[in-house]
Tab-separated table of C-alpha atoms and ligand atoms in Angstrom:
chain	number	residue	atom	x	y	z
A	2	MET	CA	111.889	90.528	91.686
A	3	HIS	CA	114.444	93.547	90.244
A	4	GLU	CA	111.493	94.392	87.844
A	5	LEU	CA	110.562	96.701	90.632
A	6	SER	CA	113.687	98.020	90.842
A	7	VAL	CA	113.969	98.789	87.294
A	8	CYS	CA	110.305	99.680	87.069
A	9	ARG	CA	111.241	102.589	89.618
A	10	ALA	CA	114.347	103.965	87.545
A	11	LEU	CA	111.619	103.627	84.490
A	12	LEU	CA	108.875	106.211	86.410
A	13	ASP	CA	111.437	108.246	87.894
A	14	ARG	CA	112.877	109.184	84.463
A	15	ALA	CA	109.248	109.506	83.354
A	16	LEU	CA	107.931	111.589	86.145
A	17	ALA	CA	110.884	113.657	85.536
A	18	VAL	CA	110.009	113.946	81.876
A	19	ALA	CA	106.550	115.278	82.637
A	20	ALA	CA	106.944	117.396	85.637
A	21	THR	CA	109.782	119.284	82.762
A	22	HIS	CA	106.778	119.897	80.365
A	23	GLU	CA	104.425	120.708	83.107
A	24	ALA	CA	102.206	117.776	81.977
A	25	ALA	CA	99.362	116.603	84.178
A	26	SER	CA	99.584	113.311	84.062
A	27	ILE	CA	101.614	110.321	81.694
A	28	GLY	CA	99.275	108.649	79.233
A	29	ARG	CA	101.785	106.012	78.028
A	30	LEU	CA	105.085	104.730	78.217
A	31	VAL	CA	106.762	102.573	75.408
A	32	VAL	CA	109.569	100.280	76.504
A	33	ARG	CA	111.590	98.178	74.273
A	34	ILE	CA	112.806	95.119	76.091
A	35	GLY	CA	115.519	92.362	74.725
A	36	PRO	CA	115.444	88.791	75.765
A	37	LEU	CA	119.087	89.259	76.700
A	38	SER	CA	118.180	92.510	79.329
A	39	GLY	CA	117.207	90.076	82.056
A	40	VAL	CA	113.871	91.944	82.477
A	41	GLU	CA	110.866	89.533	81.670
A	42	PRO	CA	107.699	91.729	80.500
A	43	GLY	CA	105.081	90.322	82.710
A	44	LEU	CA	106.885	90.703	85.722
A	45	LEU	CA	107.476	94.380	84.549
A	46	ARG	CA	103.936	94.803	83.982
A	47	GLU	CA	102.811	93.597	87.320
A	48	ALA	CA	105.552	95.625	89.295
A	49	PHE	CA	104.294	98.631	86.969
A	50	ALA	CA	100.988	98.040	88.275
A	51	ILE	CA	101.960	98.700	91.865
A	52	ALA	CA	105.159	101.031	91.219
A	53	ARG	CA	102.688	103.751	89.210
A	54	THR	CA	100.400	104.013	92.255
A	55	GLY	CA	100.003	107.510	93.502
A	56	THR	CA	102.294	109.237	90.893
A	57	ALA	CA	101.368	111.223	87.745
A	58	ALA	CA	101.462	107.844	85.967
A	59	ALA	CA	98.863	106.398	88.034
A	60	ARG	CA	96.464	105.418	84.843
A	61	ALA	CA	99.725	104.987	82.593
A	62	GLU	CA	99.454	102.517	80.061
A	63	LEU	CA	102.826	100.608	79.659
A	64	VAL	CA	103.571	99.311	76.132
A	65	VAL	CA	106.426	96.607	75.943
A	66	GLN	CA	108.097	96.340	72.543
A	67	ARG	CA	110.100	93.072	72.678
A	68	SER	CA	113.418	92.997	70.223
A	69	ALA	CA	114.789	89.598	68.760
A	70	VAL	CA	118.247	88.511	69.410
A	71	ARG	CA	120.666	89.054	66.751
A	72	VAL	CA	124.061	88.370	66.220
A	73	ARG	CA	126.804	90.113	63.522
A	74	CYS	CA	129.679	86.995	62.729
A	75	GLU	CA	133.320	89.038	62.645
A	76	ARG	CA	134.330	86.154	60.568
A	77	CYS	CA	131.970	85.664	57.615
A	78	GLY	CA	129.631	88.802	58.237
A	79	ALA	CA	126.282	86.951	58.282
A	80	GLU	CA	123.785	88.713	60.781
A	81	SER	CA	121.220	86.373	62.131
A	82	GLU	CA	118.357	85.976	64.551
A	83	CYS	CA	119.236	83.553	67.030
A	84	PRO	CA	117.519	81.924	70.507
A	85	PRO	CA	119.170	83.800	73.765
A	86	ASN	CA	121.568	81.128	74.573
A	87	ARG	CA	122.785	80.066	71.219
A	88	LEU	CA	125.043	83.545	70.293
A	89	ILE	CA	127.252	81.599	67.947
A	90	CYS	CA	127.097	82.471	63.712
A	91	SER	CA	124.082	80.390	62.791
A	92	HIS	CA	125.945	80.235	59.412
A	93	CYS	CA	129.495	79.251	59.883
A	94	GLY	CA	129.383	78.319	63.421
A	95	ASP	CA	131.943	80.634	64.539
A	96	ALA	CA	131.792	82.552	68.177
A	97	SER	CA	133.321	85.568	67.245
A	98	THR	CA	130.415	87.284	66.959
A	99	GLN	CA	129.128	90.847	67.941
A	100	LEU	CA	125.415	90.797	69.420
A	101	THR	CA	123.537	93.745	67.688
A	102	GLY	CA	119.909	93.229	69.426
A	103	GLY	CA	118.309	91.466	72.176
A	104	ASP	CA	119.807	93.221	75.236
A	105	GLU	CA	118.076	96.232	75.059
A	106	LEU	CA	116.302	97.868	78.348
A	107	LEU	CA	115.265	101.271	76.929
A	108	LEU	CA	112.855	103.974	77.834
A	109	VAL	CA	111.515	104.425	74.103
A	110	SER	CA	108.807	107.249	74.754
A	111	VAL	CA	106.502	109.388	76.929
A	112	GLU	CA	103.590	110.382	76.100
A	113	LEU	CA	102.339	113.108	78.212
A	114	LEU	CA	98.997	114.460	78.919
A	115	ALA	CA	97.327	118.186	79.389
A	116	PRO	CA	96.139	119.609	82.547
A	117	ALA	CA	92.940	120.292	81.108
A	118	GLY	CA	92.171	116.610	80.243
A	119	ASP	CA	93.018	113.926	77.792
A	120	GLU	CA	94.606	116.197	74.881
A	121	ALA	CA	98.134	115.243	74.538
A	122	ILE	CA	100.694	118.201	74.910
A	123	ALA	CA	102.655	118.927	71.729
A	124	ARG	CA	105.703	119.105	71.479
B	9	MET	CA	105.079	87.965	69.351
B	10	CYS	CA	103.375	89.730	66.568
B	11	ASP	CA	104.667	89.069	63.447
B	12	THR	CA	104.683	92.547	61.860
B	13	CYS	CA	105.809	94.782	63.853
B	14	GLY	CA	107.543	92.430	66.510
B	15	CYS	CA	105.761	93.811	69.401
B	16	ASN	CA	103.952	91.741	71.892
B	17	VAL	CA	100.340	91.939	71.486
B	18	THR	CA	98.194	90.148	73.608
B	19	SER	CA	94.408	90.186	74.825
B	20	GLY	CA	95.325	92.700	77.400
B	21	ASN	CA	97.078	94.924	75.247
B	22	ARG	CA	95.412	94.684	72.003
B	23	HIS	CA	93.111	97.895	72.509
B	24	LEU	CA	96.455	100.139	72.715
B	25	LEU	CA	97.061	99.633	68.777
B	26	ASP	CA	93.539	101.290	68.444
B	27	ARG	CA	94.695	104.653	69.829
B	28	PRO	CA	96.738	106.912	67.650
B	29	PRO	CA	100.337	106.189	67.376
B	30	ALA	CA	102.501	107.776	70.287
B	31	GLU	CA	104.991	109.561	67.909
B	32	GLY	CA	103.375	113.085	66.988
B	33	ALA	CA	100.684	112.884	69.546
B	34	GLY	CA	102.580	114.400	72.250
B	35	ALA	CA	104.373	111.643	72.867
B	36	ILE	CA	108.285	112.490	74.054
B	37	GLU	CA	110.723	110.573	72.676
B	38	ILE	CA	113.428	109.245	74.669
B	39	LEU	CA	115.356	106.416	73.755
B	40	GLU	CA	117.162	106.340	77.011
B	41	GLY	CA	118.509	103.250	79.039
B	42	LEU	CA	116.125	102.516	81.851
B	43	LEU	CA	118.996	102.128	83.995
B	44	SER	CA	120.851	104.834	83.118
B	45	ALA	CA	120.835	106.654	86.407
B	46	ASN	CA	122.372	103.068	87.814
B	47	ASP	CA	125.001	103.352	85.105
B	48	ARG	CA	126.336	106.624	85.537
B	49	GLU	CA	126.682	105.838	89.837
B	50	ALA	CA	128.412	102.729	88.425
B	51	ALA	CA	130.993	104.805	86.240
B	52	HIS	CA	131.302	106.894	89.121
B	53	ASN	CA	132.296	103.816	91.341
B	54	ARG	CA	134.575	102.583	88.897
B	55	ALA	CA	136.546	106.314	88.654
B	56	HIS	CA	136.967	105.629	92.554
B	57	PHE	CA	138.504	102.409	92.065
B	58	ASP	CA	140.701	103.326	89.163
B	59	ARG	CA	141.745	106.624	90.883
B	60	HIS	CA	143.340	104.345	93.802
B	61	GLY	CA	144.529	101.392	91.297
B	62	VAL	CA	142.073	99.046	92.829
B	63	LEU	CA	140.574	96.106	90.928
B	64	ALA	CA	137.191	95.453	91.487
B	65	VAL	CA	136.077	92.033	91.319
B	66	ASN	CA	131.876	91.174	91.310
B	67	LEU	CA	131.312	87.816	92.143
B	68	MET	CA	127.996	86.189	91.497
B	69	SER	CA	126.409	82.566	91.719
B	70	ALA	CA	123.300	80.713	92.504
B	71	PRO	CA	122.803	81.092	96.231
B	72	GLY	CA	125.547	78.566	98.112
B	73	ALA	CA	127.885	78.086	95.283
B	74	GLY	CA	130.754	79.035	97.452
B	75	LYS	CA	131.500	82.536	97.376
B	76	THR	CA	132.287	83.098	100.743
B	77	ALA	CA	134.316	80.253	100.987
B	78	LEU	CA	136.596	81.105	98.017
B	79	LEU	CA	136.924	84.540	99.128
B	80	GLU	CA	137.965	82.966	102.635
B	81	ARG	CA	140.848	80.698	100.971
B	82	THR	CA	141.618	83.504	98.415
B	83	LEU	CA	142.542	86.330	101.429
B	84	ASP	CA	144.243	83.405	103.477
B	85	THR	CA	146.406	83.239	100.058
B	86	LEU	CA	146.991	86.706	99.190
B	87	THR	CA	147.807	88.095	102.486
B	88	GLY	CA	151.204	89.953	102.864
B	89	THR	CA	150.841	90.124	98.625
B	90	LEU	CA	148.109	91.973	97.713
B	91	ARG	CA	145.665	94.140	100.046
B	92	VAL	CA	142.067	92.911	100.162
B	93	GLY	CA	138.360	94.625	101.061
B	94	VAL	CA	135.245	93.075	100.791
B	95	ILE	CA	131.513	94.322	100.082
B	96	GLU	CA	129.269	91.579	101.340
B	97	GLY	CA	125.793	91.754	99.622
B	98	ASP	CA	123.542	89.674	101.618
B	99	LEU	CA	119.458	88.989	102.485
B	100	GLU	CA	119.348	89.290	105.852
B	101	THR	CA	122.080	88.162	108.106
B	102	GLU	CA	125.867	89.563	108.773
B	103	ASN	CA	127.602	86.028	108.324
B	104	ASP	CA	129.334	86.452	105.676
B	105	ALA	CA	130.976	89.788	106.458
B	106	ARG	CA	131.529	88.294	109.987
B	107	ARG	CA	133.397	85.437	108.116
B	108	ILE	CA	135.775	87.607	106.004
B	109	ARG	CA	136.699	89.954	108.898
B	110	ALA	CA	138.039	87.014	110.803
B	111	HIS	CA	140.332	86.917	108.226
B	112	GLY	CA	141.675	90.157	109.312
B	113	VAL	CA	140.212	92.059	106.425
B	114	PRO	CA	137.770	94.714	106.272
B	115	ALA	CA	134.533	93.945	104.737
B	116	VAL	CA	131.347	96.167	104.592
B	117	GLN	CA	128.018	94.535	104.738
B	118	ILE	CA	125.023	95.552	102.652
B	119	THR	CA	121.963	93.885	104.055
B	120	THR	CA	119.453	94.290	100.658
B	121	GLY	CA	116.322	93.043	102.940
B	122	SER	CA	114.069	92.177	100.133
B	123	ALA	CA	116.331	92.716	97.091
B	124	CYS	CA	117.654	90.069	95.089
B	125	HIS	CA	120.394	91.846	93.810
B	126	LEU	CA	123.241	95.072	94.573
B	127	ASP	CA	123.105	97.837	92.613
B	128	ALA	CA	125.468	101.089	92.170
B	129	HIS	CA	124.045	103.376	94.810
B	130	MET	CA	124.802	100.749	97.356
B	131	ILE	CA	128.129	100.114	96.258
B	132	HIS	CA	128.482	103.565	96.385
B	133	ASP	CA	127.751	103.883	99.912
B	134	ALA	CA	129.974	100.643	100.998
B	135	LEU	CA	133.197	101.907	99.009
B	136	HIS	CA	133.210	105.018	101.133
B	137	ALA	CA	133.604	102.898	104.061
B	138	LEU	CA	136.318	101.045	102.911
B	139	PRO	CA	140.009	102.233	103.151
B	140	LEU	CA	140.383	102.564	99.517
B	141	THR	CA	144.004	103.747	99.640
B	142	ALA	CA	145.438	101.140	101.607
B	143	LEU	CA	143.793	98.430	99.286
B	144	ASP	CA	144.649	96.557	95.635
B	145	ILE	CA	141.445	94.282	94.937
B	146	VAL	CA	137.839	94.867	96.263
B	147	PHE	CA	135.657	92.128	96.094
B	148	ILE	CA	132.243	92.432	95.700
B	149	GLU	CA	130.007	89.542	96.786
B	150	ASN	CA	126.527	89.781	95.430
B	151	VAL	CA	123.309	88.123	96.535
B	152	GLY	CA	123.403	84.493	95.589
B	153	ASN	CA	120.874	84.608	92.582
B	154	LEU	CA	121.574	83.816	89.154
B	155	VAL	CA	119.189	86.333	87.489
B	156	CYS	CA	119.148	89.616	88.740
B	157	PRO	CA	122.489	90.484	89.803
B	158	ALA	CA	123.682	90.634	85.952
B	159	SER	CA	121.463	93.477	85.043
B	160	PHE	CA	122.935	96.337	87.231
B	161	ASP	CA	126.293	97.363	86.759
B	162	LEU	CA	128.209	98.301	90.020
B	163	GLY	CA	131.466	99.777	88.433
B	164	GLN	CA	133.658	96.410	88.593
B	165	HIS	CA	136.205	95.793	86.230
B	166	ALA	CA	135.496	92.160	86.100
B	167	ASN	CA	132.380	89.819	86.548
B	168	VAL	CA	133.285	86.423	88.044
B	169	VAL	CA	130.574	83.797	87.918
B	170	LEU	CA	130.524	80.526	90.132
B	171	LEU	CA	128.910	77.358	89.139
B	172	SER	CA	128.923	74.855	91.454
B	173	VAL	CA	129.140	70.883	90.180
B	174	THR	CA	126.125	70.286	92.284
B	175	GLU	CA	123.764	72.644	90.225
B	176	GLY	CA	123.951	70.781	86.794
B	177	ASP	CA	126.474	71.607	83.864
B	178	ASP	CA	123.263	73.184	81.750
B	179	LYS	CA	123.244	76.331	83.873
B	180	PRO	CA	125.072	78.800	80.940
B	181	ALA	CA	121.956	77.659	78.801
B	182	LYS	CA	119.136	78.426	81.370
B	183	TYR	CA	120.770	81.648	82.807
B	184	PRO	CA	122.283	83.486	79.596
B	185	VAL	CA	122.093	86.569	80.876
B	186	MET	CA	124.285	85.762	83.782
B	187	PHE	CA	126.761	83.791	82.096
B	188	ARG	CA	127.204	86.110	79.115
B	189	ALA	CA	128.393	88.429	81.243
B	190	ALA	CA	130.977	86.229	83.008
B	191	ASP	CA	134.744	87.290	82.315
B	192	LEU	CA	135.859	83.798	84.120
B	193	LEU	CA	133.998	81.232	85.226
B	194	LEU	CA	134.926	79.318	88.184
B	195	LEU	CA	133.672	75.679	88.397
B	196	SER	CA	133.551	75.086	91.968
B	197	LYS	CA	133.254	72.400	94.437
B	198	ILE	CA	134.944	70.055	92.242
B	199	ASP	CA	136.039	68.146	95.092
B	200	LEU	CA	132.499	66.704	94.994
B	201	LEU	CA	132.407	66.097	91.069
B	202	PRO	CA	133.271	62.317	91.704
B	203	LEU	CA	129.705	62.012	93.389
B	204	MET	CA	127.847	64.114	91.002
B	205	ASP	CA	128.359	61.999	87.904
B	206	ASP	CA	125.952	63.736	85.736
B	207	PHE	CA	127.875	67.350	85.683
B	208	ALA	CA	130.567	67.050	83.045
B	209	PRO	CA	133.022	70.281	83.130
B	210	ALA	CA	133.376	70.011	78.925
B	211	ARG	CA	129.472	70.246	79.062
B	212	ALA	CA	129.225	73.470	81.199
B	213	GLU	CA	132.158	75.022	79.187
B	214	THR	CA	130.426	74.092	75.704
B	215	ALA	CA	126.710	75.993	76.918
B	216	LEU	CA	129.394	78.978	77.823
B	217	ARG	CA	130.970	78.926	74.558
B	218	ALA	CA	127.267	78.569	73.076
B	219	LEU	CA	127.010	82.286	73.949
B	220	ALA	CA	129.880	83.574	72.432
B	221	ASN	CA	131.351	83.995	75.628
B	222	THR	CA	135.421	82.962	75.348
B	223	ALA	CA	136.150	83.549	79.074
B	224	PRO	CA	138.663	81.228	80.934
B	225	VAL	CA	136.799	78.276	82.598
B	226	MET	CA	138.759	77.199	86.118
B	227	PRO	CA	137.742	74.423	87.960
B	228	LEU	CA	138.495	74.729	91.684
B	229	SER	CA	137.875	73.539	95.600
B	230	ALA	CA	138.212	76.227	97.982
B	231	LYS	CA	137.202	73.738	101.024
B	232	HIS	CA	140.139	71.193	99.362
B	233	ASP	CA	142.626	74.081	97.988
B	234	ILE	CA	142.466	72.249	94.556
B	235	GLY	CA	142.784	74.653	91.545
B	236	MET	CA	143.345	77.992	93.708
B	237	ALA	CA	146.719	78.799	91.369
B	238	PRO	CA	145.357	79.656	88.168
B	239	TRP	CA	142.478	81.582	90.081
B	240	LEU	CA	145.356	83.720	92.025
B	241	ASP	CA	147.215	84.270	88.522
B	242	TRP	CA	144.303	85.571	86.765
B	243	LEU	CA	143.582	87.974	90.054
B	244	ARG	CA	147.306	89.287	89.835
B	245	THR	CA	147.463	89.632	86.467
B	246	ARG	CA	144.124	91.485	86.532
B	247	ARG	CA	145.113	93.580	89.285
B	248	ALA	CA	148.281	95.005	87.540
B	249	ALA	CA	146.192	95.894	84.611
B	250	CYS	CA	144.279	98.697	87.056
B	251	LEU	CA	147.627	100.262	88.214
B	252	PRO	CA	147.260	103.609	87.622
B	253	SER	CA	150.683	103.689	85.332
B	254	GLN	CA	149.439	101.171	83.127
B	255	ALA	CA	146.183	102.415	82.962
B	256	ASP	CA	146.935	106.080	81.662
C	302	GTP	N1	132.544	70.255	99.234
C	302	GTP	C1	132.984	71.423	99.187
C	302	GTP	N2	131.627	72.275	99.690
C	302	GTP	C2	131.972	73.646	99.724
C	302	GTP	C3	133.377	74.300	99.167
C	302	GTP	N3	133.022	75.467	98.970
C	302	GTP	C4	131.689	75.908	99.577
C	302	GTP	N4	131.325	74.765	99.941
C	302	GTP	C5	130.365	74.361	101.045
C	302	GTP	O1	129.468	75.058	100.168
C	302	GTP	C6	128.334	75.915	101.330
C	302	GTP	C7	128.172	77.537	101.085
C	302	GTP	O2	129.247	77.970	100.971
C	302	GTP	P1	129.183	79.405	100.840
C	302	GTP	O3	130.716	79.707	100.500
C	302	GTP	O4	128.705	80.050	101.986
C	302	GTP	O5	128.425	79.533	99.557
C	302	GTP	P2	128.076	81.118	99.112
C	302	GTP	O6	128.019	81.342	97.631
C	302	GTP	O7	128.820	82.348	99.591
C	302	GTP	O8	126.307	81.312	99.713
C	302	GTP	P3	125.604	82.943	99.753
C	302	GTP	O9	125.880	83.858	100.102
C	302	GTP	O10	124.359	82.071	100.442
C	302	GTP	O11	124.876	82.862	98.339
C	302	GTP	C8	129.064	75.557	102.722
C	302	GTP	O12	128.464	74.469	103.309
C	302	GTP	C9	130.384	75.433	102.355
C	302	GTP	O13	131.000	74.537	103.294
C	302	GTP	C10	133.933	73.367	98.081
C	302	GTP	O14	134.906	73.788	97.711
C	302	GTP	N5	133.741	71.902	98.561
C	303	ZN	ZN1	114.457	89.249	91.169
C	304	ZN	ZN1	129.705	83.242	60.636
C	305	ZN	ZN1	128.045	84.011	100.899
C	306	ZN	ZN1	131.851	109.163	95.269
């Protein structure tokens, strides 16, 4: 279950952000995950619930944005959405495609909470 | 998946939508790869390899597809021409490293314990235990697993994925993350093909091509010394491309 390693990396980064801004805790973490990143959102959630224990993110919510798999065809120029195991151009069938989305594994944002309570820290 | 915003709204997280949007409410935008620390370490590893003109090859497959057997046969054939070192990833045992050392080659064992993959930090520790100045190729035998290893850059120059004929020719379609990353696909245990009448090498290749992957596909058998020459040629070509004079 490499989601736990991914989760630790996520928490390390988020906790560093919180420390830099002298926040008391983290309210919400937004991540973006593509089907070709190799990370399962469900497993990431489970891992997150374990890994956050005892940290400033102990009560943080994890929001997972899923991105779609998209390729752009170098031959006909078409851009199409496709299943993760069929990355050839759906218009002309050519295999010379570039992935334009779907392999993201991204920390999008961290919402910080001020020491006093639930009030978010302004930038 | 929600059609309006593309997020995955479930009964468990719907309440989050009712909260004010993160942006502007004290949310710090990061937009950074979740594995950026690993990726930085991987780049550092690659710099180590490059400085020494060493080709680093990451061997990945399902458990038991024949990675160690391939390494053993490869080492015996390369002896005297290319100097090889091996980093072995294994959950519990030192068996694979012992098998490699029996061929007179330096091997570092990384016992991952519960981890199902190697990461760049583990490789960094291991490569400082290898005599890089005296090597031409370093093989990294990843943990047998078709899921996790593909997500972690180790600093390798090439990914070689083994698919044994006993596993089924639809594996590239089932594990696209792994097979998309392959720079070379080896169909291993090809000697067993007559027994596996439902494995068609052409179907395995078609499934790989559906991933828009143009990597070469080579059938071989380490055990019976079949098809080793194209693999060894591939290695020599890739190693030549790593020499400092040509890299500059
Ligand atoms: N018939 C046949 N058997 C092979 C071949 N290569 C390996 N094997 C057998 O497959 C089994 C597993 O081989 P290994 O080389 O240990 O596989 P591995 O991928 O290193 O396994 P893990 O490190 O545990 O993931 C052993 O019993 C080998 O003898 C081959 O080319 N033909
Ligand atoms: Zn795993
Ligand atoms: Zn096209
Ligand atoms: Zn092995
Ligand atoms: Zn170093």
